[in-house]
Amino acid sequence: MANTSALGESSPSLHTYASAASAVKLASLGLITGVSLLGNASLSLLLLKDSSLRKPPYYFLLDLCLADVVRSAVCFPFVMAAIGGGGSAWPYSALCCKIVAFMSVLFCFHVAFLLFCVSVTRYMAIAHHRFYYKRMNLCTCAAVICMVWTLSVAMAFPPVFDVGTYKFIREEEQCTFEHRYVKANDTLGFMLMLAVIVGTTHVVYVKMLCFVYDHRKMKPAQLVPAISQNWTFHGPGATGQAAANWIAGFGHGPTPPTLVGIRQSSHTGNRRLLVLDEFKMEKRIGKMYYMITLAFLVLWAPYISACYLRIFVRGAPVPQLYLSAAVWMSFAQAGANPIISFLYNKELRMRLRACFPSCLGTQTPMEPYCVI
């Protein structure tokens, strides 16, 4: 009778705890979904609207944002529906579960492959600047993005035919791989591939950092305009300095008589030197992408560790609280990218203020005033 009474008293408390946990999960996932949709949609609109951001690095960022928008709009509502139903069973069909699991794994590998390709392009932009600006155009970026999606589909599609298993995992409250012991399941290859891609991406960034460190005494070329009055230059090399200033874009006012007929080059791909402003821009973009890569590693590492524990240790007891936190951290990755992009990229913040002045206060003039 005492045991029955104790069990009867504990049942309401367990039910209350489960209800509170479900409410917290729903609220947190709803917040993640809202932040992801708002942030990624805003950044995507900015990249599409502003013509000055139509550059190779931002093409990749646009693809990353659109993928996170689709993931948040398609996959997260099914997880919320499963939590609302108690989290003990999948409320839809088995085919629907496979489709949702396929898309979740697809977007995970897409981010990993894309960040690896971006790290390679960032290294090329710093170490082989002339080759980068000559080859990296819209067509090349489109080809890289298509390759990334093809590889992601190749990694995510085999479990649809039960090469590995897509099913509803009650402990995670989502449809994904069933990470069982290595001899009873073949998902080890997929998890190893994900770890190798993330690790190789960081190796490329370390190599880029070593290159910058080794060449820290070699300053990029700086085109400093000479001081003149009425286009009268003084000192040795004055005529050559005037021509260089005009061609480089530092000339203001009428064309000097000695330079009539010289046309200013507008094709950045023909330049051979990495000037200081471009070097700073490439470093800034590289830092932004590395922080996105680091956030991906930090937010996915707990879940990947739990998966490896279940794969290599038979019957490994993974604490439910840890597993739930790890799953929700992997969900949060979808909303972290736009926040990191705006925090670590001054150019994006400036263009956001210029494109949406009514939402962000008065517009700051983009060009400085010239005092004559």
GROMACS .gro file of C-alpha atoms in nm:
model
  372
    1MET     CA    1   0.000   0.000   0.000
    2ALA     CA    2   0.289   0.233   0.079
    3ASN     CA    3   0.446   0.166  -0.262
    4THR     CA    4   0.114   0.226  -0.435
    5SER     CA    5   0.066   0.549  -0.245
    6ALA     CA    6   0.418   0.668  -0.326
    7LEU     CA    7   0.370   0.582  -0.692
    8GLY     CA    8   0.039   0.765  -0.698
    9GLU     CA    9   0.197   1.071  -0.541
   10SER     CA   10   0.494   1.068  -0.780
   11SER     CA   11   0.285   1.035  -1.094
   12PRO     CA   12   0.137   1.387  -1.077
   13SER     CA   13   0.483   1.533  -1.012
   14LEU     CA   14   0.630   1.340  -1.307
   15HIS     CA   15   0.343   1.454  -1.526
   16THR     CA   16   0.396   1.815  -1.416
   17TYR     CA   17   0.770   1.788  -1.485
   18ALA     CA   18   0.708   1.640  -1.832
   19SER     CA   19   0.459   1.915  -1.914
   20ALA     CA   20   0.699   2.185  -1.799
   21ALA     CA   21   0.984   2.029  -1.999
   22SER     CA   22   0.767   2.013  -2.312
   23ALA     CA   23   0.666   2.377  -2.267
   24VAL     CA   24   1.031   2.483  -2.232
   25LYS     CA   25   1.126   2.283  -2.542
   26LEU     CA   26   0.843   2.428  -2.746
   27ALA     CA   27   0.922   2.783  -2.635
   28SER     CA   28   1.295   2.749  -2.703
   29LEU     CA   29   1.244   2.583  -3.041
   30GLY     CA   30   0.987   2.846  -3.133
   31LEU     CA   31   1.239   3.117  -3.042
   32ILE     CA   32   1.511   2.945  -3.246
   33THR     CA   33   1.275   2.914  -3.543
   34GLY     CA   34   1.171   3.279  -3.524
   35VAL     CA   35   1.527   3.408  -3.493
   36SER     CA   36   1.640   3.182  -3.777
   37LEU     CA   37   1.362   3.284  -4.012
   38LEU     CA   38   1.389   3.655  -3.934
   39GLY     CA   39   1.769   3.672  -3.937
   40ASN     CA   40   1.832   3.456  -4.243
   41ALA     CA   41   1.547   3.614  -4.440
   42SER     CA   42   1.673   3.966  -4.359
   43LEU     CA   43   2.029   3.880  -4.456
   44SER     CA   44   1.912   3.708  -4.776
   45LEU     CA   45   1.705   4.012  -4.877
   46LEU     CA   46   2.002   4.238  -4.807
   47LEU     CA   47   2.234   4.027  -5.021
   48LEU     CA   48   1.981   4.017  -5.304
   49LYS     CA   49   1.887   4.386  -5.286
   50ASP     CA   50   2.228   4.549  -5.253
   51SER     CA   51   2.430   4.529  -5.575
   52SER     CA   52   2.755   4.613  -5.393
   53LEU     CA   53   2.731   4.280  -5.207
   54ARG     CA   54   2.719   4.072  -5.523
   55LYS     CA   55   3.061   3.923  -5.467
   56PRO     CA   56   3.181   3.559  -5.452
   57PRO     CA   57   3.198   3.539  -5.068
   58TYR     CA   58   2.842   3.665  -5.033
   59TYR     CA   59   2.706   3.423  -5.292
   60PHE     CA   60   2.804   3.143  -5.056
   61LEU     CA   61   2.655   3.329  -4.760
   62LEU     CA   62   2.328   3.369  -4.950
   63ASP     CA   63   2.313   2.994  -5.019
   64LEU     CA   64   2.382   2.926  -4.651
   65CYS     CA   65   2.103   3.160  -4.539
   66LEU     CA   66   1.846   3.018  -4.781
   67ALA     CA   67   1.926   2.662  -4.667
   68ASP     CA   68   1.876   2.763  -4.302
   69VAL     CA   69   1.543   2.928  -4.391
   70VAL     CA   70   1.418   2.607  -4.553
   71ARG     CA   71   1.543   2.396  -4.263
   72SER     CA   72   1.370   2.617  -4.007
   73ALA     CA   73   1.044   2.638  -4.204
   74VAL     CA   74   1.021   2.268  -4.298
   75CYS     CA   75   1.194   2.056  -4.032
   76PHE     CA   76   1.138   2.240  -3.704
   77PRO     CA   77   0.755   2.247  -3.719
   78PHE     CA   78   0.751   1.864  -3.732
   79VAL     CA   79   0.970   1.850  -3.421
   80MET     CA   80   0.733   2.090  -3.245
   81ALA     CA   81   0.437   1.874  -3.349
   82ALA     CA   82   0.610   1.565  -3.206
   83ILE     CA   83   0.678   1.746  -2.878
   84GLY     CA   84   0.318   1.869  -2.862
   85GLY     CA   85   0.198   1.511  -2.904
   86GLY     CA   86   0.394   1.396  -2.602
   87GLY     CA   87   0.722   1.313  -2.778
   88SER     CA   88   0.672   0.939  -2.740
   89ALA     CA   89   0.559   0.864  -3.096
   90TRP     CA   90   0.573   1.012  -3.445
   91PRO     CA   91   0.230   1.157  -3.526
   92TYR     CA   92   0.269   1.123  -3.905
   93SER     CA   93   0.346   0.849  -4.154
   94ALA     CA   94   0.675   0.659  -4.185
   95LEU     CA   95   0.736   0.813  -4.528
   96CYS     CA   96   0.699   1.161  -4.383
   97CYS     CA   97   0.950   1.070  -4.112
   98LYS     CA   98   1.201   0.959  -4.375
   99ILE     CA   99   1.155   1.280  -4.573
  100VAL     CA  100   1.204   1.502  -4.267
  101ALA     CA  101   1.509   1.301  -4.156
  102PHE     CA  102   1.654   1.317  -4.507
  103MET     CA  103   1.618   1.696  -4.515
  104SER     CA  104   1.770   1.738  -4.169
  105VAL     CA  105   2.077   1.532  -4.260
  106LEU     CA  106   2.095   1.702  -4.600
  107PHE     CA  107   2.115   2.050  -4.449
  108CYS     CA  108   2.372   1.937  -4.193
  109PHE     CA  109   2.608   1.802  -4.459
  110HIS     CA  110   2.535   2.102  -4.682
  111VAL     CA  111   2.664   2.342  -4.418
  112ALA     CA  112   2.972   2.125  -4.358
  113PHE     CA  113   3.063   2.092  -4.727
  114LEU     CA  114   2.992   2.459  -4.802
  115LEU     CA  115   3.205   2.585  -4.512
  116PHE     CA  116   3.490   2.365  -4.633
  117CYS     CA  117   3.467   2.511  -4.985
  118VAL     CA  118   3.450   2.862  -4.841
  119SER     CA  119   3.765   2.800  -4.636
  120VAL     CA  120   3.949   2.700  -4.953
  121THR     CA  121   3.833   3.015  -5.134
  122ARG     CA  122   3.934   3.231  -4.836
  123TYR     CA  123   4.283   3.082  -4.847
  124MET     CA  124   4.300   3.146  -5.222
  125ALA     CA  125   4.188   3.506  -5.173
  126ILE     CA  126   4.474   3.570  -4.929
  127ALA     CA  127   4.755   3.353  -5.066
  128HIS     CA  128   4.675   3.362  -5.441
  129HIS     CA  129   4.487   3.687  -5.481
  130ARG     CA  130   4.540   3.735  -5.855
  131PHE     CA  131   4.426   3.382  -5.940
  132TYR     CA  132   4.126   3.418  -5.707
  133TYR     CA  133   3.999   3.739  -5.866
  134LYS     CA  134   4.058   3.600  -6.213
  135ARG     CA  135   3.871   3.271  -6.160
  136MET     CA  136   3.614   3.336  -5.888
  137ASN     CA  137   3.308   3.470  -6.065
  138LEU     CA  138   2.936   3.401  -6.055
  139CYS     CA  139   2.963   3.089  -6.272
  140THR     CA  140   3.239   2.942  -6.055
  141CYS     CA  141   3.042   3.009  -5.737
  142ALA     CA  142   2.732   2.848  -5.890
  143ALA     CA  143   2.937   2.542  -5.986
  144VAL     CA  144   3.077   2.513  -5.633
  145ILE     CA  145   2.729   2.546  -5.479
  146CYS     CA  146   2.589   2.280  -5.716
  147MET     CA  147   2.876   2.049  -5.623
  148VAL     CA  148   2.807   2.104  -5.253
  149TRP     CA  149   2.438   2.018  -5.291
  150THR     CA  150   2.526   1.709  -5.498
  151LEU     CA  151   2.765   1.579  -5.234
  152SER     CA  152   2.512   1.653  -4.960
  153VAL     CA  153   2.239   1.459  -5.140
  154ALA     CA  154   2.481   1.170  -5.195
  155MET     CA  155   2.552   1.158  -4.821
  156ALA     CA  156   2.191   1.192  -4.706
  157PHE     CA  157   2.008   0.979  -4.963
  158PRO     CA  158   2.131   0.618  -4.899
  159PRO     CA  159   1.948   0.579  -4.563
  160VAL     CA  160   1.619   0.635  -4.748
  161PHE     CA  161   1.671   0.283  -4.884
  162ASP     CA  162   1.754   0.155  -4.535
  163VAL     CA  163   2.131   0.176  -4.584
  164GLY     CA  164   2.144   0.286  -4.226
  165THR     CA  165   1.805   0.376  -4.079
  166TYR     CA  166   1.591   0.687  -4.075
  167LYS     CA  167   1.336   0.663  -3.799
  168PHE     CA  168   1.181   0.857  -3.514
  169ILE     CA  169   1.417   0.866  -3.216
  170ARG     CA  170   1.205   0.909  -2.907
  171GLU     CA  171   1.494   1.029  -2.688
  172GLU     CA  172   1.572   1.307  -2.939
  173GLU     CA  173   1.209   1.375  -3.036
  174GLN     CA  174   1.304   1.397  -3.402
  175CYS     CA  175   1.342   1.180  -3.713
  176THR     CA  176   1.708   1.113  -3.788
  177PHE     CA  177   1.968   0.836  -3.801
  178GLU     CA  178   1.925   0.555  -3.554
  179HIS     CA  179   2.272   0.561  -3.405
  180ARG     CA  180   2.313   0.207  -3.278
  181TYR     CA  181   2.623   0.002  -3.201
  182VAL     CA  182   2.873  -0.009  -3.488
  183LYS     CA  183   2.819  -0.382  -3.561
  184ALA     CA  184   2.441  -0.338  -3.576
  185ASN     CA  185   2.434  -0.025  -3.793
  186ASP     CA  186   2.637   0.133  -4.070
  187THR     CA  187   2.602   0.503  -3.985
  188LEU     CA  188   2.966   0.520  -3.873
  189GLY     CA  189   3.078   0.622  -4.222
  190PHE     CA  190   2.838   0.918  -4.226
  191MET     CA  191   2.952   1.041  -3.886
  192LEU     CA  192   3.319   0.998  -3.976
  193MET     CA  193   3.269   1.196  -4.296
  194LEU     CA  194   3.110   1.482  -4.102
  195ALA     CA  195   3.398   1.489  -3.851
  196VAL     CA  196   3.660   1.477  -4.128
  197ILE     CA  197   3.499   1.766  -4.318
  198VAL     CA  198   3.482   1.990  -4.010
  199GLY     CA  199   3.838   1.901  -3.910
  200THR     CA  200   3.976   1.965  -4.259
  201THR     CA  201   3.802   2.302  -4.271
  202HIS     CA  202   3.984   2.412  -3.956
  203VAL     CA  203   4.314   2.285  -4.100
  204VAL     CA  204   4.267   2.514  -4.402
  205TYR     CA  205   4.202   2.814  -4.174
  206VAL     CA  206   4.512   2.731  -3.970
  207LYS     CA  207   4.714   2.718  -4.292
  208MET     CA  208   4.574   3.058  -4.393
  209LEU     CA  209   4.664   3.199  -4.051
  210CYS     CA  210   5.018   3.064  -4.085
  211PHE     CA  211   5.048   3.224  -4.428
  212VAL     CA  212   4.942   3.564  -4.293
  213TYR     CA  213   5.179   3.526  -3.998
  214ASP     CA  214   5.474   3.432  -4.222
  215HIS     CA  215   5.407   3.732  -4.448
  216ARG     CA  216   5.325   3.979  -4.173
  217LYS     CA  217   5.627   4.198  -4.263
  218MET     CA  218   5.524   4.216  -4.628
  219LYS     CA  219   5.264   4.492  -4.630
  220PRO     CA  220   5.011   4.500  -4.916
  221ALA     CA  221   5.061   4.764  -5.183
  222GLN     CA  222   4.924   5.102  -5.082
  223LEU     CA  223   4.829   5.358  -5.344
  224VAL     CA  224   4.881   5.690  -5.163
  225PRO     CA  225   4.771   5.997  -5.361
  226ALA     CA  226   5.016   6.282  -5.385
  227ILE     CA  227   4.918   6.624  -5.249
  228SER     CA  228   4.862   6.874  -5.524
  229GLN     CA  229   4.711   7.214  -5.593
  230ASN     CA  230   4.553   7.274  -5.934
  231TRP     CA  231   4.716   6.947  -6.052
  232THR     CA  232   5.067   7.083  -5.990
  233PHE     CA  233   5.283   6.802  -5.848
  234HIS     CA  234   5.624   6.863  -5.695
  235GLY     CA  235   5.919   6.642  -5.628
  236PRO     CA  236   6.081   6.351  -5.815
  237GLY     CA  237   5.840   6.133  -6.008
  238ALA     CA  238   5.563   6.392  -5.990
  239THR     CA  239   5.433   6.323  -6.342
  240GLY     CA  240   5.426   5.949  -6.286
  241GLN     CA  241   5.262   5.996  -5.948
  242ALA     CA  242   4.988   6.210  -6.105
  243ALA     CA  243   4.919   5.948  -6.370
  244ALA     CA  244   4.916   5.668  -6.112
  245ASN     CA  245   4.677   5.863  -5.890
  246TRP     CA  246   4.437   5.934  -6.173
  247ILE     CA  247   4.436   5.574  -6.303
  248ALA     CA  248   4.390   5.438  -5.950
  249GLY     CA  249   4.083   5.658  -5.900
  250PHE     CA  250   4.225   5.927  -5.673
  251GLY     CA  251   4.180   6.208  -5.925
  252HIS     CA  252   3.903   6.460  -5.852
  253GLY     CA  253   3.799   6.744  -6.076
  254PRO     CA  254   3.890   6.794  -6.444
  255THR     CA  255   4.134   6.565  -6.618
  256PRO     CA  256   4.489   6.709  -6.613
  257PRO     CA  257   4.605   6.823  -6.959
  258THR     CA  258   4.896   6.580  -6.959
  259LEU     CA  259   4.661   6.290  -6.883
  260VAL     CA  260   4.392   6.353  -7.146
  261GLY     CA  261   4.323   6.027  -7.325
  262ILE     CA  262   4.413   5.804  -7.029
  263ARG     CA  263   4.110   5.596  -6.935
  264GLN     CA  264   4.060   5.473  -6.583
  265SER     CA  265   4.042   5.094  -6.561
  266SER     CA  266   3.718   4.964  -6.412
  267HIS     CA  267   3.801   4.592  -6.423
  268THR     CA  268   3.923   4.481  -6.083
  269GLY     CA  269   4.017   4.142  -6.223
  270ASN     CA  270   4.306   4.298  -6.419
  271ARG     CA  271   4.481   4.425  -6.109
  272ARG     CA  272   4.792   4.237  -6.004
  273LEU     CA  273   4.840   4.372  -5.651
  274LEU     CA  274   4.645   4.317  -5.332
  275VAL     CA  275   4.601   4.669  -5.198
  276LEU     CA  276   4.560   4.740  -4.830
  277ASP     CA  277   4.182   4.795  -4.833
  278GLU     CA  278   4.124   4.470  -5.020
  279PHE     CA  279   4.354   4.284  -4.782
  280LYS     CA  280   4.159   4.412  -4.484
  281MET     CA  281   3.830   4.319  -4.651
  282GLU     CA  282   3.950   3.965  -4.723
  283LYS     CA  283   4.069   3.924  -4.364
  284ARG     CA  284   3.737   4.055  -4.233
  285ILE     CA  285   3.536   3.815  -4.449
  286GLY     CA  286   3.767   3.528  -4.356
  287LYS     CA  287   3.720   3.605  -3.987
  288MET     CA  288   3.341   3.608  -4.032
  289TYR     CA  289   3.341   3.269  -4.203
  290TYR     CA  290   3.576   3.119  -3.948
  291MET     CA  291   3.346   3.228  -3.666
  292ILE     CA  292   3.055   3.066  -3.853
  293THR     CA  293   3.263   2.748  -3.885
  294LEU     CA  294   3.360   2.760  -3.518
  295ALA     CA  295   2.996   2.809  -3.417
  296PHE     CA  296   2.900   2.507  -3.628
  297LEU     CA  297   3.164   2.297  -3.450
  298VAL     CA  298   3.067   2.417  -3.101
  299LEU     CA  299   2.692   2.371  -3.152
  300TRP     CA  300   2.717   2.030  -3.320
  301ALA     CA  301   3.004   1.883  -3.113
  302PRO     CA  302   2.788   1.767  -2.816
  303TYR     CA  303   2.543   1.585  -3.044
  304ILE     CA  304   2.821   1.429  -3.253
  305SER     CA  305   2.994   1.313  -2.933
  306ALA     CA  306   2.671   1.150  -2.812
  307CYS     CA  307   2.633   0.975  -3.149
  308TYR     CA  308   2.988   0.840  -3.137
  309LEU     CA  309   2.932   0.720  -2.781
  310ARG     CA  310   2.627   0.519  -2.889
  311ILE     CA  311   2.811   0.386  -3.195
  312PHE     CA  312   3.126   0.260  -3.022
  313VAL     CA  313   2.993   0.169  -2.677
  314ARG     CA  314   2.717  -0.093  -2.673
  315GLY     CA  315   2.425   0.020  -2.460
  316ALA     CA  316   2.596   0.348  -2.370
  317PRO     CA  317   2.382   0.541  -2.121
  318VAL     CA  318   2.354   0.896  -2.254
  319PRO     CA  319   2.183   1.124  -1.997
  320GLN     CA  320   1.852   1.249  -2.130
  321LEU     CA  321   1.921   1.607  -2.021
  322TYR     CA  322   2.253   1.610  -2.205
  323LEU     CA  323   2.102   1.456  -2.518
  324SER     CA  324   1.813   1.705  -2.525
  325ALA     CA  325   2.053   1.998  -2.480
  326ALA     CA  326   2.279   1.862  -2.757
  327VAL     CA  327   1.987   1.827  -2.999
  328TRP     CA  328   1.863   2.180  -2.925
  329MET     CA  329   2.214   2.319  -2.973
  330SER     CA  330   2.222   2.163  -3.319
  331PHE     CA  331   1.888   2.333  -3.390
  332ALA     CA  332   2.028   2.667  -3.272
  333GLN     CA  333   2.296   2.654  -3.540
  334ALA     CA  334   2.032   2.749  -3.798
  335GLY     CA  335   1.983   3.088  -3.633
  336ALA     CA  336   2.344   3.165  -3.542
  337ASN     CA  337   2.481   3.245  -3.888
  338PRO     CA  338   2.309   3.584  -3.949
  339ILE     CA  339   2.396   3.701  -3.598
  340ILE     CA  340   2.763   3.614  -3.649
  341SER     CA  341   2.764   3.768  -3.997
  342PHE     CA  342   2.641   4.105  -3.873
  343LEU     CA  343   2.865   4.101  -3.566
  344TYR     CA  344   3.188   4.028  -3.752
  345ASN     CA  345   3.131   4.208  -4.082
  346LYS     CA  346   3.124   4.586  -4.074
  347GLU     CA  347   3.032   4.606  -4.442
  348LEU     CA  348   2.710   4.410  -4.385
  349ARG     CA  349   2.611   4.638  -4.098
  350MET     CA  350   2.672   4.948  -4.308
  351ARG     CA  351   2.474   4.813  -4.601
  352LEU     CA  352   2.192   4.710  -4.366
  353ARG     CA  353   2.167   5.067  -4.234
  354ALA     CA  354   2.169   5.199  -4.589
  355CYS     CA  355   1.902   4.959  -4.718
  356PHE     CA  356   1.670   4.976  -4.416
  357PRO     CA  357   1.710   5.328  -4.275
  358SER     CA  358   1.356   5.343  -4.137
  359CYS     CA  359   1.413   5.037  -3.917
  360LEU     CA  360   1.761   5.130  -3.796
  361GLY     CA  361   1.740   5.505  -3.745
  362THR     CA  362   1.880   5.779  -3.961
  363GLN     CA  363   2.092   5.677  -4.253
  364THR     CA  364   2.465   5.739  -4.222
  365PRO     CA  365   2.614   5.888  -4.540
  366MET     CA  366   2.825   5.628  -4.718
  367GLU     CA  367   3.069   5.879  -4.875
  368PRO     CA  368   3.262   6.138  -4.673
  369TYR     CA  369   3.216   6.505  -4.752
  370CYS     CA  370   3.500   6.679  -4.934
  371VAL     CA  371   3.598   7.013  -4.785
  372ILE     CA  372   3.754   7.243  -5.043
   0.00000   0.00000   0.00000
